[in-house]
Amino acid sequence: MKKIILLLLSIFILSCSKKEEFLVFGTNDMFPPFAHMVQDEIIGFDVELAKEIAKELGVQLKIINMSFDELIPAVASRDIDMAICSITITDKRQEIVDFSNPYYEASQVAIIRKEDIGLFENIHTKEELGESKSLSAQVGTTGALMANQIAAGKPVLELDTWGQALIEVSSKKVDAAIIDMESAKAFTYKYSNLIPLDIEFPTESYGVAINKGNSKLLNSVNSTIANLIESGRYDELVKSHIDNYKE
Amino acid sequence: MKRSILIFLLSIICFTSCSKKKEEFLVVGANEMFPPFGYRVGNTFGNEMDGFDIALAKEIAKDMNKTLIISPMKFNDIIPALVKGEIDIALSAMTITDERYKIIDFSTSYYKASQVIIARKGDKRFEKMLTKSDIDRNTTIATERGSTGTKIARQITRAELVSEVNSLDLVLMELISENVDAIIIDRDIARAIANRYDHITILPIEFEIENYGVAIQKGDIEMRDSINKTLERIINSGDYISMVEAYIQGYLTE
């Protein structure tokens, strides 16, 4: 018990004298290729971006692994300084947090059972998909937002993880799951029973979510992103973490 | 910043706890990476946890009339922390073993874990298999990384045919997408999953039961007796069954 009190005190003293020297960054380890767990470590494109930001600021990076739907609230309440986890910039999220300039362009994709491909022959738009088929998605994601938008009032099965959303498709509880395209690329090659459906979804931009009004951090993040692109380091990171993703 | 307010609160806790008797707190070590027994939630320093073990810890602290402090830890750090007295007890889906009894004590068993094999319904290869030695050594099996299921899988098939994945939902995906022939997971979770997904089935092969116990400092008899009373109370009142339903059977299928 004494040790714990000592530990708490030392956290207290350390954080008071040096609190500016830590950058606390939230992510979720189930978003390959942006953030995923290998052994006991979270790696991926978003983690590299966070490291570059910390380097530019000259501070130490502290990673906190939390569930995806808690990331934006945690930034809003200032429990963490920023969140990077393939988070799409949306108007709704911008009401409570600030976003950096976009650092990646992406979109959603519908994942279906391969054996069902014939049943989707006459479906060419996301609206037609939503009207005629049942959908699952991961709670709190833009995939869930999109699914509800196109479902025309029908219920969408929202689950804690994208893995569960895919289980519902695989086991024929629903017809399709709406998931992030890059994550989908990273895992669907593993599951030969599933394929992406060839219909278009709008382009989305990923941004770094930052405490509202923290212009110092915002400027620093934007300049880090600009520098990465200019130096060619951005392309290297895309190549090594996204294009060449392996589990 | 909110963090500095938190730090201020923590420091108050420090000072008040220094002046209070240490007996007023129950410091519990918990496995932060073992859902549905223990896992991190929330975002206050990332230290808030939930799970079956945490629900049980709350009951134990309540009966002792103490304030509960959860200390999230990696499984391997738990016994050393208990031996050094950094934590009072640990709830971390820990199996009671003779080996561990040499350095710590345990409560009575609070959960009987046993692993089961799940295959796809109608897979003829698994018909007539009644014991683990009936399993073909060419069977591919998926398990959750670092779980007891992994150990068992490596015994009943060739080790190179066992694939470990990072979470339980992805274990199930491996089976449903036909990447593997079978999966090995906890019995209670398996039952709930098999109820929901009717194209998979639990094989009638039985494995050894593991008894999970609350880990206690060696010789802390008062603590052990109090915990055993709490366990008896919640089992008799039916709270225990509700907790199993909510946390373990509800996991993945709620």
Coordinates of C-alpha atoms in Angstrom, one line a residue, chain B:
Chain B
M1 CA -6.8 21.1 -18.1
K2 CA -8.9 18.3 -16.7
R3 CA -5.8 16.2 -16.2
S4 CA -4.4 18.6 -13.7
I5 CA -7.7 18.5 -11.8
L6 CA -7.4 14.7 -11.7
I7 CA -3.9 14.9 -10.5
F8 CA -5.0 17.3 -7.8
L9 CA -7.7 14.8 -6.7
L10 CA -5.2 12.0 -6.7
S11 CA -2.9 14.0 -4.5
I12 CA -5.8 14.6 -2.1
I13 CA -6.4 10.8 -2.1
C14 CA -2.7 10.4 -1.3
F15 CA -2.8 12.8 1.7
T16 CA -6.1 11.6 3.1
S17 CA -5.0 8.0 2.7
C18 CA -1.8 8.7 4.5
S19 CA -3.8 10.0 7.5
K20 CA -6.4 7.3 7.2
K21 CA -5.7 3.8 8.3
K22 CA -4.6 1.7 5.4
E23 CA -7.3 -0.9 6.2
E24 CA -9.9 1.3 4.7
F25 CA -8.7 0.6 1.1
L26 CA -8.8 -2.7 -0.7
V27 CA -6.1 -2.7 -3.5
V28 CA -7.0 -5.3 -6.1
G29 CA -4.7 -6.4 -8.9
A30 CA -6.7 -7.3 -12.1
N31 CA -5.7 -8.7 -15.5
E32 CA -6.3 -5.8 -17.9
M33 CA -6.3 -7.9 -21.0
F34 CA -8.6 -10.9 -20.3
P35 CA -12.2 -10.2 -21.4
P36 CA -14.8 -11.0 -20.3
F37 CA -13.1 -11.3 -16.8
G38 CA -11.1 -8.1 -16.9
Y39 CA -10.6 -5.4 -19.5
R40 CA -10.0 -1.7 -19.6
V41 CA -12.8 0.8 -20.3
G42 CA -13.3 4.5 -20.0
N43 CA -10.5 7.0 -20.4
T44 CA -9.5 8.4 -17.0
F45 CA -5.7 7.6 -17.4
G46 CA -7.1 4.5 -19.1
N47 CA -7.2 2.9 -15.7
E48 CA -10.9 2.1 -15.3
M49 CA -11.8 -1.5 -15.7
D50 CA -14.9 -3.8 -16.0
G51 CA -15.5 -7.5 -16.3
F52 CA -16.6 -10.4 -14.2
D53 CA -13.6 -10.1 -11.9
I54 CA -14.2 -6.4 -11.4
A55 CA -17.9 -7.0 -10.5
L56 CA -16.8 -9.6 -8.0
A57 CA -14.1 -7.3 -6.5
K58 CA -16.8 -4.7 -5.9
E59 CA -18.8 -7.2 -3.9
I60 CA -15.8 -8.2 -1.9
A61 CA -14.9 -4.6 -1.1
K62 CA -18.5 -3.8 -0.2
D63 CA -18.7 -6.6 2.4
M64 CA -15.4 -5.4 3.9
N65 CA -16.7 -1.9 4.0
K66 CA -13.6 -0.7 2.2
T67 CA -12.9 1.6 -0.7
L68 CA -11.9 -0.4 -3.8
I69 CA -8.8 0.5 -5.8
I70 CA -8.3 -1.5 -9.0
S71 CA -4.8 -1.8 -10.2
P72 CA -4.8 -2.9 -13.9
M73 CA -1.8 -5.2 -14.5
K74 CA -0.3 -7.7 -16.9
F75 CA -1.0 -11.2 -15.8
N76 CA 2.7 -12.0 -15.2
D77 CA 3.1 -9.0 -12.8
I78 CA 0.3 -10.0 -10.5
I79 CA 1.8 -12.7 -8.3
P80 CA 5.0 -10.7 -7.7
A81 CA 3.0 -7.6 -6.8
L82 CA 0.9 -9.7 -4.3
V83 CA 4.0 -11.3 -2.7
K84 CA 5.6 -7.8 -2.3
G85 CA 2.4 -6.5 -0.8
E86 CA 1.8 -3.9 -3.4
I87 CA -1.7 -5.2 -3.8
D88 CA -3.9 -6.8 -1.2
I89 CA -5.6 -9.4 -3.4
A90 CA -5.8 -10.3 -7.1
L91 CA -8.8 -11.2 -9.3
S92 CA -7.4 -12.1 -12.7
A93 CA -9.0 -15.3 -13.9
M94 CA -6.2 -17.1 -12.1
T95 CA -6.3 -20.9 -11.9
I96 CA -5.7 -22.4 -8.5
T97 CA -2.6 -24.6 -8.7
D98 CA -0.3 -26.4 -6.2
E99 CA 2.6 -24.5 -7.7
R100 CA 1.0 -21.1 -6.9
Y101 CA 0.0 -22.3 -3.5
K102 CA 3.6 -22.4 -2.5
I103 CA 3.9 -18.6 -2.5
I104 CA 0.3 -17.3 -2.2
D105 CA -3.1 -18.5 -0.9
F106 CA -6.5 -18.7 -2.6
S107 CA -10.1 -18.2 -1.8
T108 CA -12.5 -21.1 -2.7
S109 CA -13.1 -21.5 -6.4
Y110 CA -15.3 -18.7 -7.9
Y111 CA -15.5 -20.0 -11.4
K112 CA -15.0 -23.4 -13.0
A113 CA -13.5 -22.8 -16.4
S114 CA -13.3 -25.5 -18.9
Q115 CA -12.4 -25.4 -22.5
V116 CA -14.5 -26.8 -25.3
I117 CA -14.0 -27.5 -29.0
I118 CA -16.4 -25.9 -31.5
A119 CA -16.6 -27.1 -35.1
R120 CA -19.0 -26.4 -38.0
K121 CA -22.2 -28.4 -37.8
G122 CA -22.2 -31.3 -40.2
D123 CA -18.4 -31.6 -40.4
K124 CA -18.1 -35.3 -40.7
R125 CA -14.5 -35.4 -39.5
F126 CA -15.7 -34.7 -36.0
E127 CA -18.4 -37.3 -35.9
K128 CA -17.8 -40.1 -33.3
M129 CA -15.0 -38.1 -31.6
L130 CA -15.5 -38.5 -27.9
T131 CA -12.1 -38.0 -26.3
K132 CA -9.3 -35.7 -27.1
S133 CA -7.1 -38.5 -28.4
D134 CA -9.7 -39.1 -31.1
I135 CA -8.8 -35.7 -32.7
D136 CA -6.9 -36.0 -35.9
R137 CA -3.4 -34.6 -35.7
N138 CA -4.0 -32.7 -38.9
T139 CA -6.8 -30.6 -37.5
T140 CA -6.3 -26.9 -37.8
I141 CA -7.4 -25.0 -34.7
A142 CA -7.7 -21.2 -33.9
T143 CA -7.5 -19.9 -30.4
E144 CA -7.2 -16.6 -28.6
R145 CA -3.6 -15.5 -28.1
G146 CA -2.1 -16.6 -24.8
S147 CA -5.2 -18.5 -23.6
T148 CA -5.6 -21.9 -22.1
G149 CA -7.2 -22.9 -25.3
T150 CA -3.9 -22.4 -27.1
K151 CA -2.1 -24.8 -24.7
I152 CA -4.8 -27.5 -25.2
A153 CA -4.8 -27.0 -29.0
R154 CA -1.0 -27.5 -29.1
Q155 CA -1.4 -30.8 -27.2
I156 CA -4.2 -32.3 -29.4
T157 CA -2.9 -31.3 -32.8
R158 CA 0.4 -30.4 -34.3
A159 CA 1.7 -27.0 -32.9
E160 CA 2.2 -25.5 -36.4
L161 CA -1.5 -26.0 -37.1
V162 CA -2.6 -23.8 -34.2
S163 CA -3.3 -20.2 -35.2
E164 CA -3.6 -17.6 -32.4
V165 CA -5.6 -14.4 -33.1
N166 CA -5.9 -11.3 -31.0
S167 CA -9.6 -11.4 -29.9
L168 CA -12.5 -13.8 -29.4
D169 CA -14.6 -12.4 -32.2
L170 CA -11.7 -13.1 -34.6
V171 CA -11.3 -16.6 -33.3
L172 CA -15.0 -17.2 -34.2
M173 CA -14.4 -15.6 -37.7
E174 CA -11.6 -18.1 -38.3
L175 CA -14.1 -21.0 -37.9
I176 CA -17.1 -19.4 -39.7
S177 CA -15.0 -18.4 -42.7
E178 CA -13.6 -22.0 -42.8
N179 CA -10.0 -20.9 -42.3
V180 CA -9.7 -23.6 -39.6
D181 CA -11.5 -26.8 -38.7
A182 CA -12.1 -26.0 -35.1
I183 CA -11.7 -23.5 -32.3
I184 CA -11.1 -23.9 -28.6
I185 CA -12.7 -21.4 -26.1
D186 CA -14.3 -21.2 -22.7
R187 CA -17.4 -23.4 -22.2
D188 CA -19.8 -20.7 -21.0
I189 CA -18.9 -18.3 -23.8
A190 CA -19.2 -21.2 -26.3
R191 CA -22.7 -22.1 -25.1
A192 CA -23.9 -18.6 -25.7
I193 CA -22.3 -18.5 -29.1
A194 CA -23.6 -21.9 -30.1
N195 CA -27.1 -20.7 -29.1
R196 CA -26.9 -17.7 -31.4
Y197 CA -25.2 -19.2 -34.4
D198 CA -26.9 -22.4 -35.3
H199 CA -24.4 -23.7 -37.9
I200 CA -21.7 -24.3 -35.3
T201 CA -21.6 -27.0 -32.6
I202 CA -19.8 -27.8 -29.4
L203 CA -18.1 -31.2 -29.5
P204 CA -18.8 -33.6 -26.6
I205 CA -15.1 -33.8 -25.7
E206 CA -14.2 -32.9 -22.1
F207 CA -11.1 -31.2 -20.9
E208 CA -9.9 -30.7 -17.3
I209 CA -11.7 -28.1 -15.3
E210 CA -9.7 -25.2 -14.0
N211 CA -10.8 -23.5 -10.8
Y212 CA -10.4 -19.8 -10.7
G213 CA -9.6 -18.4 -7.2
V214 CA -9.1 -15.0 -5.7
A215 CA -5.3 -14.7 -5.0
I216 CA -4.4 -13.7 -1.5
Q217 CA -1.2 -13.0 0.4
K218 CA 0.2 -16.1 2.0
G219 CA -1.2 -16.5 5.5
D220 CA -3.8 -13.7 5.3
I221 CA -6.6 -15.9 6.8
E222 CA -8.8 -13.0 7.8
M223 CA -8.9 -11.9 4.2
R224 CA -9.6 -15.4 2.9
D225 CA -12.5 -15.9 5.3
S226 CA -14.1 -12.6 4.4
I227 CA -13.8 -13.3 0.6
N228 CA -15.2 -16.9 1.0
K229 CA -18.2 -15.4 2.9
T230 CA -18.8 -12.9 0.0
L231 CA -18.6 -15.8 -2.5
E232 CA -21.1 -17.8 -0.4
R233 CA -23.4 -14.8 -0.1
I234 CA -23.6 -14.0 -3.9
I235 CA -24.0 -17.7 -4.8
N236 CA -26.9 -18.1 -2.4
S237 CA -28.6 -14.9 -3.4
G238 CA -28.5 -15.6 -7.1
D239 CA -26.3 -12.6 -7.8
Y240 CA -23.6 -14.9 -9.0
I241 CA -25.8 -16.4 -11.7
S242 CA -26.8 -12.9 -12.9
M243 CA -23.1 -11.9 -13.1
V244 CA -22.2 -15.0 -15.2
E245 CA -25.1 -14.3 -17.5
A246 CA -24.2 -10.6 -17.8
Y247 CA -20.5 -10.8 -18.2
I248 CA -19.6 -14.2 -19.5
Q249 CA -22.6 -15.6 -21.4
G250 CA -23.4 -12.2 -22.7
Y251 CA -20.0 -11.7 -24.1
L252 CA -20.1 -11.4 -27.9
T253 CA -23.8 -12.3 -28.1
E254 CA -25.5 -9.6 -26.1

